[in-house]
Amino acid sequence: MQFDTMAILATHQPDPITGAVVQPIHLATTFARNAANELPGPYGYARVNNPTREALEKALITLEGGAASLAFGSGQAATMALFQALRPGDHVLVGTDAYYGTPALLEEVFHPWGLTYTRVDMSNFDAVQASLHENTRVVWCETPSNPMLSITDLLTISRLAHEAGALVVCDNTWATPVLQRPIDLNCDIVMHSTTKYLSGHSDVLGGALIFKRDDEFTKRVRQIQGLSGAVPSPFDCWLVSRGLKTLGVRVRAQMATAQAVADFLDGHPAIQRVHYPGLANHPDRALIHQQMNGPGAMLSVQVHGGADDAIRFIGQLKLITRATSLGGVESLIEHRASVEGPATKTPQNLVRLSVGLEHAEDLIADLAQALDRLH
Ligand SMILES: *Cc1c(COP(=O)(O)O)cnc(C)c1O
């Protein structure tokens, strides 16, 4: 079955009692027991499980091809729960240009708590191999990466990690299961910030983990989800489920526009470099064809000059909104280094663009007038 059909089927089960074709939102925090003190269903208390969250988790299992899924109140809460399932003394490998919040959690929260970690260039297999130790439990990949759009070879990294006895996690927020299914590429766990494409309208914070196996490790993370309670509200779960229905259409439309925008920017005299997996000059073209169904709708652009020039450029935009985050129907642009702070390795002349559902011609006209005013 094709992705779009699966997305509708997975999020659309008419309510057996009322026939309502849209899933109800179950706001109840608690569930009544019968006279024999038994619960009628699998639900007891909403932090541990509730029907609206379960509906989202089941849909995510289908779309990512996993065996279990856990929803959280943000992408960072999902990442946090996964690291909390490790033990002090364990070691984590994380890519050099992962989403800045992932290594920030390792440094600020989990390092004091006893985890060690190494940042490594995931395209340098010798370096990855050399950084895998006996206590390495997790290899954390993110592809395409944020904000440099570099591609990690998930099949090769999974082989290296599995030989060393480590689990492979892939942050699939940017690719979405429309373009890439990490579990099919031998990864063990998929992480999402559902705040982005999965919900798709910049109106809900959420995160999720999808597991290839419902094994002891998955059970441990589920226990942490229920005990620590960093869970999404039923309404937020419902919003993400609704977003999933249009995910395929949105991602394909946004991607076609992103390609047109990248083609326009690439070769513009005011632009030094465009980072977009859909351009012929992207260094990982072969790999993109091997593991992705398309280059996605995120791109990064380095203007000629420094931070001031990059900020002056986006300051001239009229249609595209200057804001952090990505994956919504409205195009967003940001000077990434300002957001990441003084420790950032992101080039100062780089801006990151999340292409929305506006018409390509209008976006290109806006970018063109802003670039013209740079001189
Ligand atoms: C936004 C984002 C996160 C963090 O998710 P939140 O929902 O903001 O907590 C993690 N990884 C990637 C790639 C992201 O874009």
Short mmCIF file of N, CA, C and O and ligand atoms in Angstrom, two decimals, residues 72-79 98-102 140 142-146 171-175 191-196 204-208 298 324-326 336 352, ligand 1:
data_model
loop_
_atom_site.label_atom_id
_atom_site.label_comp_id
_atom_site.label_asym_id
_atom_site.label_seq_id
_atom_site.Cartn_x
_atom_site.Cartn_y
_atom_site.Cartn_z
N PHE A 72 5.37 11.95 23.09
CA PHE A 72 5.85 12.82 24.17
C PHE A 72 5.39 14.26 23.93
O PHE A 72 4.90 14.60 22.86
N GLY A 73 5.62 15.09 24.94
CA GLY A 73 5.17 16.47 24.88
C GLY A 73 6.01 17.38 24.01
O GLY A 73 5.62 18.51 23.70
N SER A 74 7.19 16.91 23.58
CA SER A 74 8.04 17.65 22.64
C SER A 74 9.07 16.68 22.09
O SER A 74 9.25 15.57 22.64
N GLY A 75 9.76 17.10 21.05
CA GLY A 75 10.85 16.27 20.53
C GLY A 75 11.92 16.07 21.58
O GLY A 75 12.45 14.97 21.77
N GLN A 76 12.24 17.15 22.32
CA GLN A 76 13.27 17.05 23.36
C GLN A 76 12.85 16.09 24.48
O GLN A 76 13.70 15.39 25.04
N ALA A 77 11.56 16.05 24.79
CA ALA A 77 11.08 15.11 25.82
C ALA A 77 11.26 13.67 25.34
O ALA A 77 11.58 12.77 26.14
N ALA A 78 11.07 13.43 24.05
CA ALA A 78 11.28 12.09 23.50
C ALA A 78 12.75 11.69 23.60
O ALA A 78 13.10 10.59 24.05
N THR A 79 13.63 12.62 23.20
CA THR A 79 15.08 12.37 23.28
C THR A 79 15.50 12.11 24.73
O THR A 79 16.27 11.20 25.04
N ALA A 98 24.30 17.44 14.51
CA ALA A 98 22.95 17.09 14.96
C ALA A 98 22.23 18.36 15.41
O ALA A 98 22.87 19.36 15.73
N TYR A 99 20.90 18.31 15.45
CA TYR A 99 20.09 19.38 16.04
C TYR A 99 20.73 19.78 17.37
O TYR A 99 21.00 18.91 18.21
N TYR A 100 20.97 21.08 17.58
CA TYR A 100 21.83 21.50 18.69
C TYR A 100 21.29 21.06 20.05
O TYR A 100 22.05 20.88 21.00
N GLY A 101 19.97 20.87 20.15
CA GLY A 101 19.39 20.46 21.43
C GLY A 101 19.78 19.05 21.87
O GLY A 101 19.76 18.76 23.07
N THR A 102 20.14 18.19 20.91
CA THR A 102 20.48 16.81 21.28
C THR A 102 21.81 16.75 22.04
O THR A 102 21.84 16.28 23.18
N TRP A 140 23.53 8.01 17.58
CA TRP A 140 22.44 8.93 17.27
C TRP A 140 22.71 9.61 15.93
O TRP A 140 23.67 10.37 15.80
N GLU A 142 21.19 11.85 12.49
CA GLU A 142 20.15 12.77 12.02
C GLU A 142 20.45 13.05 10.57
O GLU A 142 21.52 13.54 10.23
N THR A 143 19.52 12.70 9.69
CA THR A 143 19.78 12.85 8.27
C THR A 143 18.51 13.15 7.51
O THR A 143 17.52 12.44 7.72
N PRO A 144 18.45 14.20 6.66
CA PRO A 144 19.48 15.22 6.45
C PRO A 144 19.72 15.98 7.75
O PRO A 144 18.81 16.14 8.56
N SER A 145 20.95 16.48 7.91
CA SER A 145 21.31 17.09 9.18
C SER A 145 20.92 18.57 9.21
O SER A 145 20.66 19.18 8.18
N ASN A 146 20.96 19.09 10.41
CA ASN A 146 20.49 20.43 10.71
C ASN A 146 21.66 21.28 11.19
O ASN A 146 22.22 20.96 12.23
N ASP A 171 17.02 10.52 14.04
CA ASP A 171 16.10 11.66 14.12
C ASP A 171 15.59 11.89 12.70
O ASP A 171 16.33 12.36 11.84
N ASN A 172 14.32 11.54 12.47
CA ASN A 172 13.74 11.57 11.12
C ASN A 172 12.84 12.79 10.91
O ASN A 172 12.00 12.80 10.02
N THR A 173 13.04 13.81 11.77
CA THR A 173 12.17 14.99 11.74
C THR A 173 12.17 15.68 10.38
O THR A 173 11.13 16.08 9.89
N TRP A 174 13.35 15.80 9.77
CA TRP A 174 13.44 16.57 8.52
C TRP A 174 12.97 15.76 7.32
O TRP A 174 12.36 16.31 6.41
N ALA A 175 13.28 14.47 7.30
CA ALA A 175 12.92 13.67 6.12
C ALA A 175 11.45 13.28 6.16
O ALA A 175 10.78 13.26 5.13
N MET A 191 13.23 8.82 15.92
CA MET A 191 12.78 9.92 16.78
C MET A 191 12.18 11.01 15.89
O MET A 191 12.67 11.25 14.78
N HIS A 192 11.10 11.63 16.37
CA HIS A 192 10.49 12.75 15.66
C HIS A 192 10.22 13.91 16.61
O HIS A 192 9.75 13.70 17.73
N SER A 193 10.48 15.12 16.12
CA SER A 193 9.80 16.27 16.69
C SER A 193 8.54 16.41 15.86
O SER A 193 8.58 16.86 14.71
N THR A 194 7.40 16.01 16.43
CA THR A 194 6.13 16.09 15.69
C THR A 194 5.65 17.53 15.58
O THR A 194 4.68 17.83 14.89
N THR A 195 6.36 18.42 16.30
CA THR A 195 6.14 19.87 16.18
C THR A 195 6.28 20.34 14.73
O THR A 195 5.71 21.36 14.36
N LYS A 196 7.05 19.61 13.95
CA LYS A 196 7.45 20.08 12.62
C LYS A 196 6.50 19.52 11.55
O LYS A 196 5.33 19.80 11.60
N VAL A 204 1.42 23.05 17.39
CA VAL A 204 1.46 22.04 18.44
C VAL A 204 2.90 21.60 18.68
O VAL A 204 3.67 21.45 17.73
N LEU A 205 3.26 21.45 19.97
CA LEU A 205 4.57 20.88 20.32
C LEU A 205 4.38 19.40 20.57
O LEU A 205 3.44 19.00 21.26
N GLY A 206 5.29 18.60 20.04
CA GLY A 206 5.18 17.16 20.32
C GLY A 206 6.42 16.42 19.87
O GLY A 206 7.24 16.93 19.10
N GLY A 207 6.55 15.20 20.38
CA GLY A 207 7.66 14.35 19.99
C GLY A 207 7.22 12.90 20.01
O GLY A 207 6.17 12.57 20.57
N ALA A 208 8.01 12.04 19.39
CA ALA A 208 7.65 10.62 19.38
C ALA A 208 8.89 9.77 19.15
O ALA A 208 9.87 10.20 18.54
N MET A 298 13.75 21.50 3.17
CA MET A 298 14.61 22.37 3.98
C MET A 298 15.86 22.70 3.17
O MET A 298 16.44 21.82 2.53
N THR A 324 12.19 30.84 14.15
CA THR A 324 12.80 29.51 14.26
C THR A 324 11.71 28.46 13.98
O THR A 324 10.56 28.80 13.74
N SER A 325 12.11 27.21 13.99
CA SER A 325 11.23 26.06 13.70
C SER A 325 11.06 25.87 12.19
O SER A 325 11.63 26.62 11.37
N LEU A 326 10.29 24.86 11.82
CA LEU A 326 10.25 24.41 10.43
C LEU A 326 9.07 23.46 10.24
O LEU A 326 8.41 23.05 11.19
N ARG A 336 20.66 30.96 11.78
CA ARG A 336 20.79 29.83 12.70
C ARG A 336 21.82 30.11 13.80
O ARG A 336 21.62 29.72 14.95
N ARG A 352 18.73 29.52 7.31
CA ARG A 352 18.04 28.25 7.04
C ARG A 352 16.60 28.56 6.66
O ARG A 352 15.93 29.34 7.34
C1 LIG B 1 12.82 20.79 16.44
C2 LIG B 1 13.72 19.62 16.38
C3 LIG B 1 13.98 18.85 17.52
C4 LIG B 1 13.43 19.20 18.89
O1 LIG B 1 12.04 19.09 18.94
P1 LIG B 1 11.09 19.98 19.89
O2 LIG B 1 9.73 19.53 19.50
O3 LIG B 1 11.37 21.42 19.59
O4 LIG B 1 11.43 19.65 21.29
C5 LIG B 1 14.80 17.75 17.38
N1 LIG B 1 15.36 17.42 16.19
C6 LIG B 1 15.13 18.15 15.08
C7 LIG B 1 15.78 17.74 13.81
C8 LIG B 1 14.32 19.26 15.13
O5 LIG B 1 14.11 19.99 14.02
#
